[in-house]
XYZ file of C-alpha atoms in Angstrom:
561
model
C -15.081 213.966 -101.860
C -17.099 210.443 -100.563
C -17.929 209.816 -96.900
C -16.581 206.721 -94.785
C -17.609 204.443 -92.517
C -16.204 206.252 -89.685
C -17.968 209.464 -91.259
C -14.921 211.652 -91.455
C -13.880 212.991 -94.726
C -11.912 212.094 -97.772
C -11.618 208.799 -96.306
C -11.130 205.822 -99.182
C -12.711 203.402 -97.316
C -15.022 201.048 -98.926
C -18.682 203.090 -100.180
C -21.951 202.245 -97.890
C -23.841 199.747 -99.407
C -27.959 201.188 -98.063
C -29.739 199.386 -99.701
C -27.713 196.103 -98.720
C -28.669 197.379 -94.884
C -31.428 197.989 -95.507
C -33.079 194.860 -97.357
C -30.996 192.412 -94.144
C -33.114 194.172 -91.779
C -36.027 193.459 -93.185
C -35.348 189.610 -94.692
C -35.895 188.089 -90.808
C -39.137 188.574 -91.714
C -40.296 186.659 -94.093
C -38.182 183.736 -93.592
C -39.373 183.808 -90.544
C -42.883 183.698 -91.446
C -41.625 180.926 -94.864
C -41.099 178.996 -91.752
C -44.047 178.955 -89.586
C -45.874 177.943 -92.407
C -43.680 175.323 -94.052
C -43.710 173.116 -89.702
C -47.779 174.201 -89.670
C -47.724 172.667 -93.129
C -45.409 170.100 -92.080
C -48.188 169.823 -88.213
C -50.795 169.252 -90.094
C -49.232 166.744 -92.702
C -48.297 164.771 -90.113
C -51.743 164.559 -88.264
C -52.636 163.623 -91.199
C -50.342 161.165 -91.523
C -51.387 159.616 -88.262
C -55.110 160.235 -88.715
C -54.892 158.061 -92.258
C -53.128 154.880 -90.379
C -55.020 155.271 -87.410
C -58.388 154.801 -89.445
C -57.551 152.583 -91.804
C -56.229 150.465 -88.632
C -59.428 151.209 -87.021
C -61.337 149.920 -90.373
C -59.622 146.524 -89.795
C -60.157 146.167 -86.091
C -64.480 146.540 -86.965
C -65.537 143.105 -87.609
C -68.907 143.304 -85.504
C -72.273 144.490 -86.621
C -73.875 147.478 -84.710
C -77.576 148.670 -85.847
C -78.925 147.423 -89.794
C -79.042 150.370 -91.377
C -75.530 150.512 -92.258
C -76.340 148.065 -94.229
C -79.822 147.756 -94.930
C -80.161 151.543 -96.032
C -76.488 151.554 -98.316
C -75.058 148.286 -99.186
C -78.075 146.319 -99.969
C -79.667 149.678 -101.950
C -76.262 150.630 -103.664
C -75.807 146.377 -104.812
C -79.193 146.165 -105.959
C -79.209 149.064 -108.227
C -75.998 147.831 -110.282
C -75.818 144.179 -109.861
C -80.371 143.857 -110.198
C -80.948 141.541 -107.239
C -84.750 141.987 -105.716
C -84.816 142.416 -102.264
C -88.032 144.271 -100.913
C -86.652 146.763 -98.407
C -85.938 148.824 -101.575
C -89.405 148.464 -102.702
C -90.304 149.520 -99.875
C -88.555 152.549 -100.071
C -89.849 153.555 -103.432
C -92.687 153.486 -102.515
C -92.480 155.824 -98.901
C -89.464 157.604 -101.097
C -88.734 159.028 -97.647
C -84.924 157.936 -97.978
C -82.133 159.337 -99.077
C -80.446 158.287 -102.481
C -77.022 160.295 -101.826
C -75.336 157.887 -99.353
C -76.475 153.909 -102.399
C -75.299 156.015 -105.396
C -72.014 157.153 -103.382
C -71.721 153.109 -102.295
C -72.149 151.752 -105.912
C -70.577 154.569 -107.328
C -72.162 153.275 -110.883
C -74.258 151.044 -112.226
C -77.324 151.519 -114.380
C -79.833 153.940 -114.549
C -81.291 154.264 -110.368
C -84.811 154.293 -112.410
C -84.667 150.749 -113.441
C -85.829 148.691 -110.568
C -87.005 145.638 -112.201
C -85.903 142.481 -111.265
C -83.486 140.780 -112.615
C -81.765 137.417 -111.243
C -79.167 134.688 -112.908
C -76.016 136.112 -114.237
C -74.733 139.286 -112.812
C -75.000 142.048 -115.323
C -71.633 142.795 -117.195
C -72.162 147.027 -116.248
C -72.046 146.111 -112.636
C -69.286 146.285 -111.709
C -69.446 149.059 -108.367
C -66.821 151.623 -110.461
C -64.193 148.840 -110.120
C -61.592 149.060 -112.377
C -61.589 145.591 -113.880
C -63.567 142.110 -113.060
C -61.083 140.428 -111.669
C -61.592 142.330 -108.984
C -65.809 142.118 -108.961
C -65.313 139.869 -105.627
C -67.092 140.290 -102.802
C -64.130 141.293 -100.340
C -63.625 144.076 -102.604
C -67.978 145.174 -102.006
C -67.673 144.869 -98.659
C -64.260 146.528 -97.630
C -64.177 149.506 -100.363
C -66.536 151.048 -98.951
C -66.038 150.822 -95.228
C -62.478 151.500 -96.048
C -63.251 154.986 -98.254
C -64.898 156.201 -95.480
C -61.896 155.043 -93.189
C -59.844 158.438 -95.142
C -63.163 160.796 -94.986
C -63.340 160.422 -91.450
C -58.955 161.337 -91.448
C -59.829 163.627 -93.359
C -62.478 164.995 -90.339
C -60.582 165.042 -87.257
C -57.947 166.531 -89.201
C -60.567 169.541 -90.688
C -62.046 169.201 -86.767
C -58.059 170.309 -85.282
C -58.029 173.364 -88.770
C -60.704 174.164 -86.786
C -59.550 174.419 -83.118
C -56.122 176.043 -84.379
C -57.595 178.857 -85.547
C -60.689 178.781 -83.158
C -58.158 179.269 -79.932
C -54.497 178.117 -80.898
C -52.553 174.990 -82.116
C -51.687 173.714 -78.339
C -55.785 173.781 -77.979
C -55.862 171.655 -80.807
C -53.383 169.250 -80.659
C -55.735 167.800 -77.203
C -58.569 168.626 -79.345
C -57.011 165.745 -81.723
C -55.981 163.636 -79.122
C -59.556 163.257 -77.536
C -60.935 162.743 -81.157
C -58.409 160.347 -82.105
C -58.717 158.070 -79.106
C -62.399 157.725 -78.774
C -63.844 154.865 -78.583
C -67.603 155.830 -79.764
C -65.483 158.149 -83.107
C -63.678 154.097 -83.327
C -66.388 152.082 -83.206
C -68.814 154.049 -85.670
C -66.511 156.141 -88.400
C -66.011 153.325 -90.636
C -69.189 152.090 -91.108
C -72.007 152.973 -93.243
C -73.847 155.129 -91.917
C -75.777 157.822 -92.930
C -74.867 158.790 -89.638
C -70.892 158.702 -90.259
C -70.839 161.026 -92.912
C -73.169 163.271 -91.646
C -70.688 163.531 -88.812
C -67.813 164.173 -91.448
C -69.621 166.712 -93.805
C -70.920 168.524 -90.342
C -67.091 168.684 -88.667
C -65.823 169.792 -92.242
C -68.237 172.558 -92.839
C -66.847 173.221 -88.843
C -63.262 174.220 -90.492
C -64.846 176.708 -92.701
C -67.600 177.952 -89.849
C -67.196 181.401 -88.795
C -64.333 183.419 -86.540
C -62.675 185.759 -86.123
C -61.179 187.438 -89.869
C -63.066 184.103 -91.858
C -63.941 184.895 -94.983
C -67.183 184.981 -96.905
C -65.428 182.457 -99.699
C -65.201 180.339 -96.261
C -68.613 181.163 -95.280
C -69.545 179.915 -98.925
C -67.946 176.434 -98.477
C -69.089 176.327 -94.948
C -73.175 175.744 -96.279
C -71.743 174.177 -99.239
C -71.131 171.549 -96.776
C -74.188 171.983 -94.386
C -75.903 171.548 -97.317
C -74.559 168.252 -99.030
C -74.356 166.616 -95.100
C -79.030 167.352 -95.283
C -79.152 165.859 -98.182
C -77.472 163.012 -96.529
C -79.182 162.453 -93.311
C -81.806 165.736 -93.121
C -81.426 165.391 -88.731
C -77.836 167.191 -89.691
C -79.752 171.222 -89.815
C -80.615 170.213 -85.702
C -76.920 170.663 -84.490
C -77.074 173.652 -87.642
C -79.506 176.115 -86.760
C -78.005 177.559 -83.793
C -75.421 178.136 -85.416
C -76.605 179.702 -88.678
C -78.452 181.937 -86.619
C -75.839 182.724 -85.138
C -73.657 183.318 -88.035
C -76.530 185.340 -89.102
C -76.730 187.571 -85.811
C -73.200 188.217 -86.162
C -73.226 189.626 -89.632
C -73.184 193.124 -90.463
C -74.150 192.773 -94.034
C -77.358 190.280 -93.683
C -78.718 190.851 -96.895
C -75.568 190.368 -98.743
C -75.064 186.477 -96.614
C -79.151 185.967 -96.752
C -78.855 186.781 -100.948
C -75.955 186.241 -102.409
C -74.887 182.861 -99.762
C -77.813 181.039 -97.940
C -80.225 181.382 -100.111
C -77.913 180.126 -103.598
C -76.434 177.674 -101.505
C -80.040 176.078 -100.761
C -81.855 176.359 -104.048
C -79.169 174.399 -105.530
C -78.793 171.216 -102.948
C -82.714 171.460 -103.010
C -82.408 171.572 -107.485
C -79.670 168.230 -107.031
C -82.308 166.895 -104.132
C -84.709 166.648 -106.250
C -82.910 165.465 -109.058
C -81.377 162.695 -107.709
C -84.592 161.307 -105.562
C -87.022 161.879 -109.288
C -84.232 159.446 -110.658
C -84.295 157.554 -108.401
C -87.650 156.810 -107.412
C -89.704 157.768 -110.959
C -91.469 160.727 -109.359
C -90.546 163.750 -108.065
C -90.415 163.389 -104.262
C -89.449 165.727 -101.216
C -87.498 162.656 -99.249
C -86.758 166.040 -96.456
C -90.405 166.888 -95.909
C -91.428 162.874 -96.057
C -88.865 162.263 -93.818
C -90.151 164.711 -90.911
C -93.864 163.709 -91.621
C -92.699 159.771 -90.736
C -90.657 160.043 -88.249
C -91.851 162.855 -86.436
C -95.312 163.856 -86.713
C -96.691 160.464 -87.781
C -93.260 159.316 -85.339
C -93.390 156.453 -86.904
C -89.467 155.550 -86.425
C -91.262 154.399 -82.633
C -92.637 150.719 -83.708
C -88.725 150.120 -83.252
C -88.651 151.040 -79.839
C -89.304 153.577 -77.492
C -87.718 155.502 -74.453
C -88.184 157.942 -71.871
C -87.424 161.398 -72.490
C -84.446 161.280 -70.238
C -83.043 158.297 -71.867
C -79.820 160.735 -73.677
C -78.922 163.101 -70.409
C -78.712 159.439 -68.244
C -77.161 157.006 -71.254
C -77.560 158.434 -74.321
C -74.512 160.915 -74.187
C -72.908 159.405 -70.835
C -72.189 155.554 -73.549
C -71.165 158.392 -76.176
C -68.083 159.950 -74.486
C -67.589 157.413 -71.859
C -64.081 158.096 -70.115
C -64.449 161.690 -71.716
C -67.164 162.253 -70.148
C -65.313 164.267 -66.969
C -63.073 166.096 -68.867
C -66.392 167.119 -70.982
C -68.403 168.467 -67.804
C -64.476 170.209 -66.877
C -64.235 171.684 -70.049
C -67.364 173.019 -69.837
C -67.417 174.852 -66.818
C -63.526 176.577 -67.540
C -63.853 176.904 -71.255
C -64.012 181.378 -72.142
C -67.489 182.546 -73.409
C -66.772 181.891 -77.088
C -66.985 178.665 -76.616
C -70.933 178.745 -75.048
C -72.137 178.135 -78.575
C -70.786 175.588 -79.348
C -72.053 173.805 -75.593
C -75.230 175.275 -77.078
C -75.449 173.102 -80.034
C -74.715 170.108 -77.975
C -77.928 170.690 -75.387
C -79.448 172.115 -77.698
C -79.483 168.767 -80.247
C -79.471 166.620 -77.364
C -83.109 168.214 -76.426
C -84.459 167.744 -79.501
C -83.699 164.289 -79.817
C -85.061 163.934 -76.485
C -88.994 164.891 -77.446
C -88.582 162.252 -80.240
C -89.685 158.797 -78.824
C -87.353 156.145 -80.610
C -83.293 156.368 -79.496
C -80.191 155.641 -80.850
C -76.812 156.697 -79.385
C -76.312 157.194 -82.881
C -78.168 159.878 -83.481
C -76.011 161.728 -81.629
C -72.854 160.737 -83.209
C -72.360 164.300 -85.224
C -72.637 167.018 -81.751
C -69.717 164.403 -79.868
C -66.730 166.038 -82.097
C -68.430 169.845 -80.501
C -67.829 167.324 -77.172
C -64.193 166.906 -77.979
C -63.768 170.853 -78.340
C -64.901 170.876 -74.701
C -62.440 167.326 -74.240
C -59.448 168.586 -74.979
C -59.660 172.440 -73.645
C -59.919 170.651 -70.508
C -56.619 168.898 -71.051
C -54.991 171.796 -71.962
C -56.369 173.447 -69.116
C -54.739 170.413 -66.395
C -50.910 171.148 -66.253
C -49.106 168.076 -64.584
C -52.408 165.967 -64.154
C -52.093 166.277 -68.154
C -49.668 162.974 -68.987
C -52.026 160.858 -66.225
C -54.736 161.895 -67.851
C -54.238 161.156 -71.328
C -52.781 157.749 -69.783
C -56.385 156.885 -68.494
C -57.941 158.119 -71.593
C -56.112 156.115 -74.087
C -56.033 152.958 -71.623
C -59.983 153.042 -70.362
C -61.467 154.203 -73.814
C -58.528 151.121 -75.724
C -60.626 147.511 -74.427
C -64.799 148.569 -74.731
C -63.027 150.007 -78.541
C -61.835 145.934 -79.140
C -64.275 144.843 -77.552
C -67.468 146.458 -79.150
C -65.283 146.123 -82.411
C -63.836 142.570 -82.033
C -66.309 141.129 -79.932
C -70.200 142.422 -79.088
C -72.792 141.378 -82.269
C -70.352 139.872 -84.881
C -71.983 136.436 -84.422
C -74.165 138.038 -87.639
C -71.587 138.531 -89.821
C -69.545 135.291 -89.244
C -72.246 133.614 -91.154
C -72.246 135.796 -93.473
C -68.620 134.074 -94.693
C -70.598 130.680 -93.990
C -73.126 131.401 -95.889
C -70.621 132.573 -98.992
C -68.550 128.949 -98.907
C -72.137 128.495 -100.645
C -71.481 129.373 -103.487
C -69.006 128.095 -105.003
C -70.694 124.736 -104.623
C -70.931 122.682 -107.328
C -74.718 122.643 -109.841
C -76.988 120.476 -108.789
C -81.141 120.117 -109.748
C -81.306 121.073 -105.343
C -79.595 124.041 -104.774
C -79.253 125.336 -101.565
C -81.650 127.645 -100.753
C -81.507 129.766 -96.669
C -84.288 130.659 -94.739
C -83.204 133.662 -92.184
C -85.204 133.222 -88.980
C -83.438 136.460 -86.743
C -85.454 139.226 -86.112
C -85.857 141.771 -88.544
C -82.723 142.880 -90.643
C -80.343 140.940 -88.013
C -77.560 139.784 -91.213
C -76.452 142.257 -94.796
C -78.316 140.506 -97.327
C -76.905 140.362 -100.844
C -74.047 143.019 -100.431
C -72.414 140.125 -98.260
C -73.410 137.337 -100.403
C -72.663 138.553 -103.872
C -74.208 135.244 -105.237
C -78.202 135.036 -106.832
C -79.323 131.649 -103.936
C -81.876 131.622 -102.326
C -82.366 133.769 -99.579
C -85.029 134.547 -97.198
C -86.009 136.658 -94.362
C -88.605 137.593 -91.806
C -89.383 141.175 -92.516
C -91.040 143.759 -89.859
C -92.408 146.875 -92.607
C -93.338 149.223 -90.533
C -97.903 149.832 -89.909
C -98.732 153.329 -92.702
C -101.851 152.274 -92.334
C -102.909 152.819 -88.250
C -104.082 149.620 -86.909
C -103.790 149.407 -83.443
C -103.444 145.711 -83.452
C -100.835 145.707 -86.461
C -98.562 142.564 -86.225
C -96.207 142.341 -88.835
C -94.367 138.921 -89.981
C -91.349 138.675 -87.656
C -94.211 139.165 -84.540
C -96.014 136.704 -86.356
C -93.926 134.090 -86.460
C -92.603 134.849 -82.704
C -95.680 134.529 -81.618
C -95.765 131.103 -82.755
C -92.937 129.006 -84.328
C -93.543 125.730 -84.922
C -97.620 127.065 -85.987
C -96.014 128.878 -88.069
C -92.865 126.255 -89.214
C -95.758 124.434 -90.737
C -98.064 126.857 -92.200
C -95.272 127.661 -94.349
C -93.600 124.759 -94.881
C -96.517 122.430 -95.210
C -95.384 120.933 -98.479
C -91.926 119.652 -97.489
C -90.134 119.250 -100.553
C -90.472 123.100 -100.835
C -88.303 122.779 -96.794
C -84.651 125.181 -97.762
C -81.686 123.469 -97.325
C -80.558 126.145 -94.427
C -81.544 127.342 -91.461
C -79.896 130.866 -89.915
C -81.272 132.078 -85.840
C -79.950 132.661 -82.234
C -79.072 129.807 -80.037
C -83.019 131.280 -77.998
C -84.801 130.123 -80.678
C -83.597 125.512 -81.219
C -85.632 124.457 -78.145
C -88.847 126.440 -79.451
C -88.341 124.784 -83.264
C -86.282 121.695 -81.902
C -89.064 119.157 -83.238
C -89.611 121.078 -86.666
C -85.623 120.456 -86.889
C -85.718 117.011 -85.697
C -88.863 115.634 -88.003
C -86.779 117.171 -91.475
C -83.687 115.964 -90.924
C -82.488 119.021 -90.312
C -78.402 118.699 -88.460
C -76.091 121.308 -86.392
C -73.375 122.402 -89.357
C -72.013 125.369 -87.749
C -71.808 127.329 -84.603
C -71.170 130.941 -84.204
C -70.250 133.368 -81.065
C -72.650 136.569 -81.295
C -72.230 138.450 -77.782
C -71.796 137.920 -74.356
C -75.188 140.427 -73.744
C -77.765 138.863 -75.077
C -81.263 140.599 -74.999
C -84.942 138.748 -75.959
C -84.926 137.458 -79.223
C -80.672 137.891 -79.933
C -79.569 135.325 -78.464
C -75.857 134.570 -77.411
C -74.934 131.926 -80.729
C -75.690 131.978 -84.075
C -76.769 128.645 -85.461
C -76.789 127.166 -88.906
C -78.692 124.444 -89.469
C -79.028 122.144 -91.764
C -80.856 119.683 -94.149
C -78.975 116.859 -97.059
C -79.647 117.958 -100.390
C -80.326 114.282 -101.303
C -84.426 114.613 -99.444
C -84.278 118.162 -99.784
C -86.568 119.227 -102.834
C -86.622 122.036 -105.106
C -86.020 125.829 -103.970
C -88.909 127.261 -102.094
C -88.150 130.477 -103.997
C -85.698 131.428 -107.280
C -82.535 131.701 -108.076
C -81.866 135.737 -106.611
C -85.099 136.571 -105.156
C -86.143 137.312 -101.445
């Protein structure tokens, strides 16, 4: 006897399929979960695509110089390692052992043994091709733009990882506004495609933040977080400053402290230290603990003050307000309205600013790695604005657009534009008196062979820091600016050794006009530099040329500095 759907005995209706009904009851849950996961993946993919496109555009629209370190601590070192153009900054780095080798290695991609620092000149070595696929792409434009494009892609990755972190910390709505603030920040636009150690430090720190401890974080994620922090410290030891309170807070909240210490912190620390010692042994030719030397020279001996000093409140009164720019009121509002779980990130910002404030030498780029932490509060502020949100977003876009475009396309571009003019001298026909260049500018105002990429004789004023402790120490640039005509007369008493081209800022023209006129120099080109000249830096860059018919042999051998 079968039971029908009505429950009456003897009904011959179709049999009841309980298993089918059960499967239908529970089937929607996995379908919805799969759909939600796909939606989240699609959202991240769309953000990643937008970030990549924006950062590549960002790369193209930043055509100005910022600080010498974006060339002299990365591209110049990498170019020297690969193409063997001799220059003295690398030799000073080798003697001092205070510069990490990781970023130059990344920029050079491949090349000869980094322990080989012998000077060479003449044709480019066949093995030195920056890791490019063929000789056909071994040209200066590739050498300039490939590292910057790589940095742009890494910065896009950091943008996505910041979004992922805030989504785990709060929710998708908050993450969306944090990503918006990050993408429209003028200072991020200005810095994120430059080959600065600060930029790489910020990228690695942001990626590490995406694995940082929040509720439900697995031990494997903590290992990834610590590994990225360690890698950031290899690039720049200062990466440990903002991460000190974060790691201490993580350790304090961890119930299995011994497992975290012995199973994660200690192994990652030892592996990182081993990597650092090995790479620097290859580069410097001796065992060097770069991080310790960095601490001694820049903190204990305050060597960085040689390049300028500022009052203790500079980061509070100028540094942080300029870096945040139009985001400043939203940052303050976000700090006031953020929930208690965000306090640790505010502590990171205040701690980092406080530590850097104790140092005499201060720069905007030093606090760039904490800017993503600031964007967390700016995004939370936008989330709380309600009906005023649209107006606030429009304000942020427009207010950040002007400084981003001005600093990227106009301000301080002359020192890069002049390198394009000098590259034209590389293609001139051989002659008994090839072109030679003298740069009379503040130290490292222009790039060197990384933007020239041919062994033209090139000399510039040097400014090595004082390692002897002399109270009246003057570098070569200081000696020149004390009395430019006297310095030139002494250096070029033999007129047959005069360079064919002299490059300087317009503020110097009057001081050396007699030297230029007597030796037959005439103005060959002018390049706009800035609307805000200051001190030795002028508003324009001048190129003066001396006819080769009256020039003698070059002062320096080809490829020397």
